[in-house]
PDB file of C-alpha atoms in Angstrom:
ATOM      1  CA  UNK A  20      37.683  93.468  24.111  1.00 48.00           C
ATOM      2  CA  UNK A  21      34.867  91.780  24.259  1.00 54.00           C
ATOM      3  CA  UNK A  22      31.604  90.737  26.016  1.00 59.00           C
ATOM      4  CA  UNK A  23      32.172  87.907  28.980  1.00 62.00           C
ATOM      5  CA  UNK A  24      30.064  86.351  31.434  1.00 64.00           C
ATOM      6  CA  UNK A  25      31.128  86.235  35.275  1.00 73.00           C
ATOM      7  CA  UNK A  26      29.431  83.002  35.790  1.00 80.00           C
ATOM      8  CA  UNK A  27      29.007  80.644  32.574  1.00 78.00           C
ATOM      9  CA  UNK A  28      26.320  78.487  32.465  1.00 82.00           C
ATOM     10  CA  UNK A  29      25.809  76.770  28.891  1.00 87.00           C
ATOM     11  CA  UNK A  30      28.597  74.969  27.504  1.00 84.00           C
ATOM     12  CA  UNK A  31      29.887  77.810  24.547  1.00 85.00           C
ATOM     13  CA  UNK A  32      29.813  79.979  27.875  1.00 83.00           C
ATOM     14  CA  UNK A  33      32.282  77.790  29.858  1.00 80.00           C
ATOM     15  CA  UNK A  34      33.751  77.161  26.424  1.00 81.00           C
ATOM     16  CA  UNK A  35      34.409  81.169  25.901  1.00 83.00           C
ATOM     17  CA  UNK A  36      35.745  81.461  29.411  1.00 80.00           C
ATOM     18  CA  UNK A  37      38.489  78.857  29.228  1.00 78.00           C
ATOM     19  CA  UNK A  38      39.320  80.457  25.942  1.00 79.00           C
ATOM     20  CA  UNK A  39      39.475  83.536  27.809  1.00 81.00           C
ATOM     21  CA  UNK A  40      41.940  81.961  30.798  1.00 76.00           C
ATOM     22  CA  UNK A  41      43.991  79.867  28.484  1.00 77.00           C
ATOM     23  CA  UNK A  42      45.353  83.171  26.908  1.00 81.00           C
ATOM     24  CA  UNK A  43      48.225  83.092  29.139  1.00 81.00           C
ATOM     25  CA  UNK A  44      50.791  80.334  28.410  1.00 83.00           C
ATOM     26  CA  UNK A  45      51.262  79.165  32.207  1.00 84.00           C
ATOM     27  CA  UNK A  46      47.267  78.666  32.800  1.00 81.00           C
ATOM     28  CA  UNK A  47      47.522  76.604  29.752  1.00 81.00           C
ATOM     29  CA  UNK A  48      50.236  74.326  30.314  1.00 83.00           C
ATOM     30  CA  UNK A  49      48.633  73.834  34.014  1.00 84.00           C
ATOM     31  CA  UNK A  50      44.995  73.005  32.548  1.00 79.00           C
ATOM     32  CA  UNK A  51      46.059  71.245  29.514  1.00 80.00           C
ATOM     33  CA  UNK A  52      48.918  69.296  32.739  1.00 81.00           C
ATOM     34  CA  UNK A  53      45.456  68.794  35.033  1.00 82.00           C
ATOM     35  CA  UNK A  54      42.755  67.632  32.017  1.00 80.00           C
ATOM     36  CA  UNK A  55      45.146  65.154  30.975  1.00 78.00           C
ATOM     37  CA  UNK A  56      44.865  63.423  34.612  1.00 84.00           C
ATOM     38  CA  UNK A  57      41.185  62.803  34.063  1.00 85.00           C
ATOM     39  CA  UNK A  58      40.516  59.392  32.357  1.00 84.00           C
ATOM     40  CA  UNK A  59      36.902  60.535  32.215  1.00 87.00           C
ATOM     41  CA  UNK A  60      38.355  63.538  30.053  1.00 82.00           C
ATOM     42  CA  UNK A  61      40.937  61.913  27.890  1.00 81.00           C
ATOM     43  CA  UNK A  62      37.706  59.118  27.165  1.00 86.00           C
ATOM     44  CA  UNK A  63      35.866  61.993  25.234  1.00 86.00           C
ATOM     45  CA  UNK A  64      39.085  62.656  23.028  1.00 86.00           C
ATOM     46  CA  UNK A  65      38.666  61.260  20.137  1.00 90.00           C
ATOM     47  CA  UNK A  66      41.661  58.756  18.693  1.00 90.00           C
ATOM     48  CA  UNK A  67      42.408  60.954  16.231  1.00 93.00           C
ATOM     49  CA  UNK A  68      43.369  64.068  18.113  1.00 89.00           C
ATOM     50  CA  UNK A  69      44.614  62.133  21.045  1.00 87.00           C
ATOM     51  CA  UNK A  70      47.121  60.689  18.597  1.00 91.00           C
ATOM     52  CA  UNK A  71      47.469  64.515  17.189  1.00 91.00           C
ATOM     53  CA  UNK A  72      48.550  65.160  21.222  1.00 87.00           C
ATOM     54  CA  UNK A  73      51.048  62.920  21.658  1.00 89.00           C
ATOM     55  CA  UNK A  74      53.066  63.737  18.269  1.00 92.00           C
ATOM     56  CA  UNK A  75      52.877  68.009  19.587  1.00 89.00           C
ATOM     57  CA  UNK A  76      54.109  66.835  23.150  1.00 88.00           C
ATOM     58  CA  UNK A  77      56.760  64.727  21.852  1.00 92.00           C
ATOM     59  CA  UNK A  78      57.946  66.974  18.941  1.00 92.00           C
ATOM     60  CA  UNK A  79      61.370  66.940  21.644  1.00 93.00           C
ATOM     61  CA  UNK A  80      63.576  64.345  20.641  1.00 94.00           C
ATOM     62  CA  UNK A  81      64.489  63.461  24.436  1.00 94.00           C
ATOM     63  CA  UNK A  82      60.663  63.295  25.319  1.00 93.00           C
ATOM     64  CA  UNK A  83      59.523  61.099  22.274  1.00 93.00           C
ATOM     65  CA  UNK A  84      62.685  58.465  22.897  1.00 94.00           C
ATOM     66  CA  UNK A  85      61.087  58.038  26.546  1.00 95.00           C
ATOM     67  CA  UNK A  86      57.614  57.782  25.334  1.00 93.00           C
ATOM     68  CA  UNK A  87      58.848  55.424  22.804  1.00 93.00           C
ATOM     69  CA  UNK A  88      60.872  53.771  25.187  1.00 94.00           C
ATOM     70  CA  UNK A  89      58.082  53.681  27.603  1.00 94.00           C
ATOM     71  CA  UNK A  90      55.228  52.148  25.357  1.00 94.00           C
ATOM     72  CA  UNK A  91      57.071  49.816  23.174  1.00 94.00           C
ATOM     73  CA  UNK A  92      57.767  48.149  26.717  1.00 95.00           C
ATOM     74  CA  UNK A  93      53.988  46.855  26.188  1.00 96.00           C
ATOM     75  CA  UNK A  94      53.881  43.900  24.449  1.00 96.00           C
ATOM     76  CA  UNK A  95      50.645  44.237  22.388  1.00 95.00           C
ATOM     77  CA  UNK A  96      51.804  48.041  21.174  1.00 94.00           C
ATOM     78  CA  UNK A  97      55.447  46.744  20.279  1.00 94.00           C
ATOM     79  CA  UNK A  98      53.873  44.202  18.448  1.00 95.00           C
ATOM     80  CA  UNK A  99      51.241  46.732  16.312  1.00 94.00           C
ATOM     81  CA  UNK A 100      54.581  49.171  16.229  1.00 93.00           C
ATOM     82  CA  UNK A 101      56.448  46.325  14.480  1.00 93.00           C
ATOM     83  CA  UNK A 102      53.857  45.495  11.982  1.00 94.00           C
ATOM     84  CA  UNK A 103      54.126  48.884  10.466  1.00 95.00           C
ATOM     85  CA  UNK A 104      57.475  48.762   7.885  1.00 95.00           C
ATOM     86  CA  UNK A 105      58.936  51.614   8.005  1.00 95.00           C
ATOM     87  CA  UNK A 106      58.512  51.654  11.710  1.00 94.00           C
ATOM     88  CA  UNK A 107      60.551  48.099  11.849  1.00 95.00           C
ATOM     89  CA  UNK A 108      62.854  49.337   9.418  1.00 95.00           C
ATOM     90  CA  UNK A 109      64.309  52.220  11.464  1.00 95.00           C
ATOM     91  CA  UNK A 110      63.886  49.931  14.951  1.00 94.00           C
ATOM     92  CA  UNK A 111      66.500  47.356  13.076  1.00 95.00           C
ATOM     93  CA  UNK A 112      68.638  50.364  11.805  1.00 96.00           C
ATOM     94  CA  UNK A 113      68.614  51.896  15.264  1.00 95.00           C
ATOM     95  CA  UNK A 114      69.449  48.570  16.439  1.00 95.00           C
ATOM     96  CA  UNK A 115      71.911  47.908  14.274  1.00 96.00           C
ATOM     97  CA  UNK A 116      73.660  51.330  14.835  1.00 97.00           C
ATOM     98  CA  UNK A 117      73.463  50.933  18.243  1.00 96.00           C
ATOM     99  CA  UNK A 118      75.592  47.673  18.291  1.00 95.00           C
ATOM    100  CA  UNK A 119      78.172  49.428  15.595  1.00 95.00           C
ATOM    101  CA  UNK A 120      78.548  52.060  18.331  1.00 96.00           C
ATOM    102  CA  UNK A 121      78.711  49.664  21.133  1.00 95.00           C
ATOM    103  CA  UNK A 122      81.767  47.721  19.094  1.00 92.00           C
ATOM    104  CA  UNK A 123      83.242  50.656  18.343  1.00 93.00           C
ATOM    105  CA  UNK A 124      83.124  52.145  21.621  1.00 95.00           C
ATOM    106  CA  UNK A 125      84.548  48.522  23.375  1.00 93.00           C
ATOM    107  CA  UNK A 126      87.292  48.540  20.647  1.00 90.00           C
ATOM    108  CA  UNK A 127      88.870  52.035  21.651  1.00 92.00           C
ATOM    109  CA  UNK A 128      88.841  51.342  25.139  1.00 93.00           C
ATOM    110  CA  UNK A 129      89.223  47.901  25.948  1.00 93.00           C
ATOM    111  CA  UNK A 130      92.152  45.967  26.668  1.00 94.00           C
ATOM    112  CA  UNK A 131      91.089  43.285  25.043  1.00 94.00           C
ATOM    113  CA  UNK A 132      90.091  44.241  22.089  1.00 92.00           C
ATOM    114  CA  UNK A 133      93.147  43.090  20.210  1.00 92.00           C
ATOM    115  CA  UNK A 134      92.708  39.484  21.381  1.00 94.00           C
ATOM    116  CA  UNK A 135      89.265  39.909  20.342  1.00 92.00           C
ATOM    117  CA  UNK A 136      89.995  41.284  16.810  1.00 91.00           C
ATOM    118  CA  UNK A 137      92.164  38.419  16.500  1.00 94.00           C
ATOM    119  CA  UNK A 138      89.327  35.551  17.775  1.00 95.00           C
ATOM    120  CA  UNK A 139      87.517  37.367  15.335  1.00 93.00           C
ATOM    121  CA  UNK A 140      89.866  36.955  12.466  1.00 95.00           C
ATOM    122  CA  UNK A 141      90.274  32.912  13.344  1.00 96.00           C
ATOM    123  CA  UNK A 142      86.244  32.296  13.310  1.00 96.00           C
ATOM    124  CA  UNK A 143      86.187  34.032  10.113  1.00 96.00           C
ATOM    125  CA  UNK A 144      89.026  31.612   8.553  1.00 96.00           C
ATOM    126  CA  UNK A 145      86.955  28.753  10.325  1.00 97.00           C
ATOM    127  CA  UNK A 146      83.666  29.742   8.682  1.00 96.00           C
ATOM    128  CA  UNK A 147      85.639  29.694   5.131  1.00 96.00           C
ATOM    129  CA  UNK A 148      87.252  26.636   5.609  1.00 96.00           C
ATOM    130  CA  UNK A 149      83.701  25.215   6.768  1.00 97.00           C
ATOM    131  CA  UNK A 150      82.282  26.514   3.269  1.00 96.00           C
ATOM    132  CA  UNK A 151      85.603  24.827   1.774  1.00 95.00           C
ATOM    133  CA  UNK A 152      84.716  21.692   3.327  1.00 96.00           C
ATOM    134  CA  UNK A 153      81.097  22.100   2.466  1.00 95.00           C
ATOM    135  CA  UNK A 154      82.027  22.499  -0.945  1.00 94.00           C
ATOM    136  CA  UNK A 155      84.381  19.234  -1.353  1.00 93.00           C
ATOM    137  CA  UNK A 156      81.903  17.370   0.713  1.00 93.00           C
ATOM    138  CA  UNK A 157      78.913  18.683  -1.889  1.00 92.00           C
ATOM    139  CA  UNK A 158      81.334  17.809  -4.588  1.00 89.00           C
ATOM    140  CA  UNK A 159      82.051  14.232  -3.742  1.00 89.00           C
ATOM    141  CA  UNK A 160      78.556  13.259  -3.973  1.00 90.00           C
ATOM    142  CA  UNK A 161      77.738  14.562  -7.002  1.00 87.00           C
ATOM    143  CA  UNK A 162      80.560  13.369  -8.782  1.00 83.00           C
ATOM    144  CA  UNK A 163      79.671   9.529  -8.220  1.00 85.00           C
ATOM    145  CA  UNK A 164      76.383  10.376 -10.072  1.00 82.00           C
ATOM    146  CA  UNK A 165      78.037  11.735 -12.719  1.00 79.00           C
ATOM    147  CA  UNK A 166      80.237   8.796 -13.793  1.00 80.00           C
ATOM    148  CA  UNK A 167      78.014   6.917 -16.447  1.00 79.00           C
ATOM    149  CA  UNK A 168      77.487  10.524 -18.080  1.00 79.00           C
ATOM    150  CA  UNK A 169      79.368  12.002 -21.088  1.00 78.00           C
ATOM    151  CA  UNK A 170      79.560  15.637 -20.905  1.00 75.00           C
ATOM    152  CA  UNK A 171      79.500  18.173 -24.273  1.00 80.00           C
ATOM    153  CA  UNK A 172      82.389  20.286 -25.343  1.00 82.00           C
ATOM    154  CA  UNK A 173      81.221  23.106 -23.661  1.00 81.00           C
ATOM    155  CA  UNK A 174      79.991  21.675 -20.121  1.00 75.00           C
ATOM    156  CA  UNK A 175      83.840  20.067 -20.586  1.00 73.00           C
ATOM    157  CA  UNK A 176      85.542  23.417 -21.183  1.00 75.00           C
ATOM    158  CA  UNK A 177      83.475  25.058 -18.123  1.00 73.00           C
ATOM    159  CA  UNK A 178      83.866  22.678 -15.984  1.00 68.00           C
ATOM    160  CA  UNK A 179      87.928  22.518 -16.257  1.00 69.00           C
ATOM    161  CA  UNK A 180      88.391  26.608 -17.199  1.00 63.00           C
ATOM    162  CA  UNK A 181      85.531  27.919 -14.689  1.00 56.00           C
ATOM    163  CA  UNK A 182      86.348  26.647 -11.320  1.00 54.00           C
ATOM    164  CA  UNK A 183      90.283  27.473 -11.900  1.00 54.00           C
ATOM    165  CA  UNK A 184      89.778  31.008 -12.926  1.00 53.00           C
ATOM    166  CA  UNK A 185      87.258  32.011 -10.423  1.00 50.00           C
ATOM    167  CA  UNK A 186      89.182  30.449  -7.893  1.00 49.00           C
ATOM    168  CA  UNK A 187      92.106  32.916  -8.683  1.00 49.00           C
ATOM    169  CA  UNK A 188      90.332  35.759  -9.067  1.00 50.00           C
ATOM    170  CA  UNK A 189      88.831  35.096  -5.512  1.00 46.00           C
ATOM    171  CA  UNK A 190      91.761  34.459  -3.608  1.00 43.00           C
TER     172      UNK A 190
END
């Protein structure tokens, strides 16, 4: 094909000769596999394309979850990860998917999962009779400050239709 040198001395000579080499796939993968080991090498990389590296050899989903995985163990890059939005956002909706799954999961096999629905059930009547309570209790101090006042005809009407109907629409 073309014109190569046995023994390359200046750099677009070496350059060529790698070029040359890194035709077949194999030689690649083992170069690309052996440069990659050399700090000194990956030094002279710049950010940009080192960055451009690690999104083509993660492009698998199974290799970027372990990268991920494996660098958002470090505290100072899980904390630059998290100050990205979009980044959080999905981390929370993983999250958040991941504990649906987990529920689900412990629901369709567990033996206990009935009890549990039902402990579930009973704190969710406790936390509305807690905001029942909350409400009475928020009630009966603002009433006694409300004693020397007259109220209009319509803060009268509202106050006796409003509460009444809203109640029976909610229960």
């Amino acid at each position: 094909m073309g014109w190569t040198v046995d023994n390359p001395e200046t750099p677009q000579e070496k350059i060529t000769a790698i070029h040359h080499l890194a035709r077949d796939e194999e030689v690649t993968a083992s170069v690309t596999t052996e440069f990659l080991k050399r700090p000194q090498v990956a030094a002279k990389v710049s950010p940009e394309n080192k960055v451009r590296v690690v999104e083509e050899f993660t492009r698998d989903e199974t290799v970027a979850a372990s990268a991920a995985t494996s660098l958002l163990r470090r505290p100072a890059v899980a904390f630059k990860a998290m100050s990205d939005d979009t980044a959080r956002l999905q981390a929370n909706h993983a999250q958040v998917e991941r504990s649906r799954q987990a529920r689900d999961h412990f629901e369709d096999i567990s033996p206990v999962a009935p009890a549990v629905r039902h402990i579930d059930r009973t704190v969710e009547f406790l936390d509305l009779v807690t905001a029942c309570h909350s409400f009475v209790a928020a009630v009966g101090r603002a009433v006694p400050g409300l004693r020397d006042r007259t109220p209009g005809e319509k803060s009268a009407r509202s106050c006796t239709r409003t509460p009444r109907r809203s109640g029976r629409h909610w229960t």
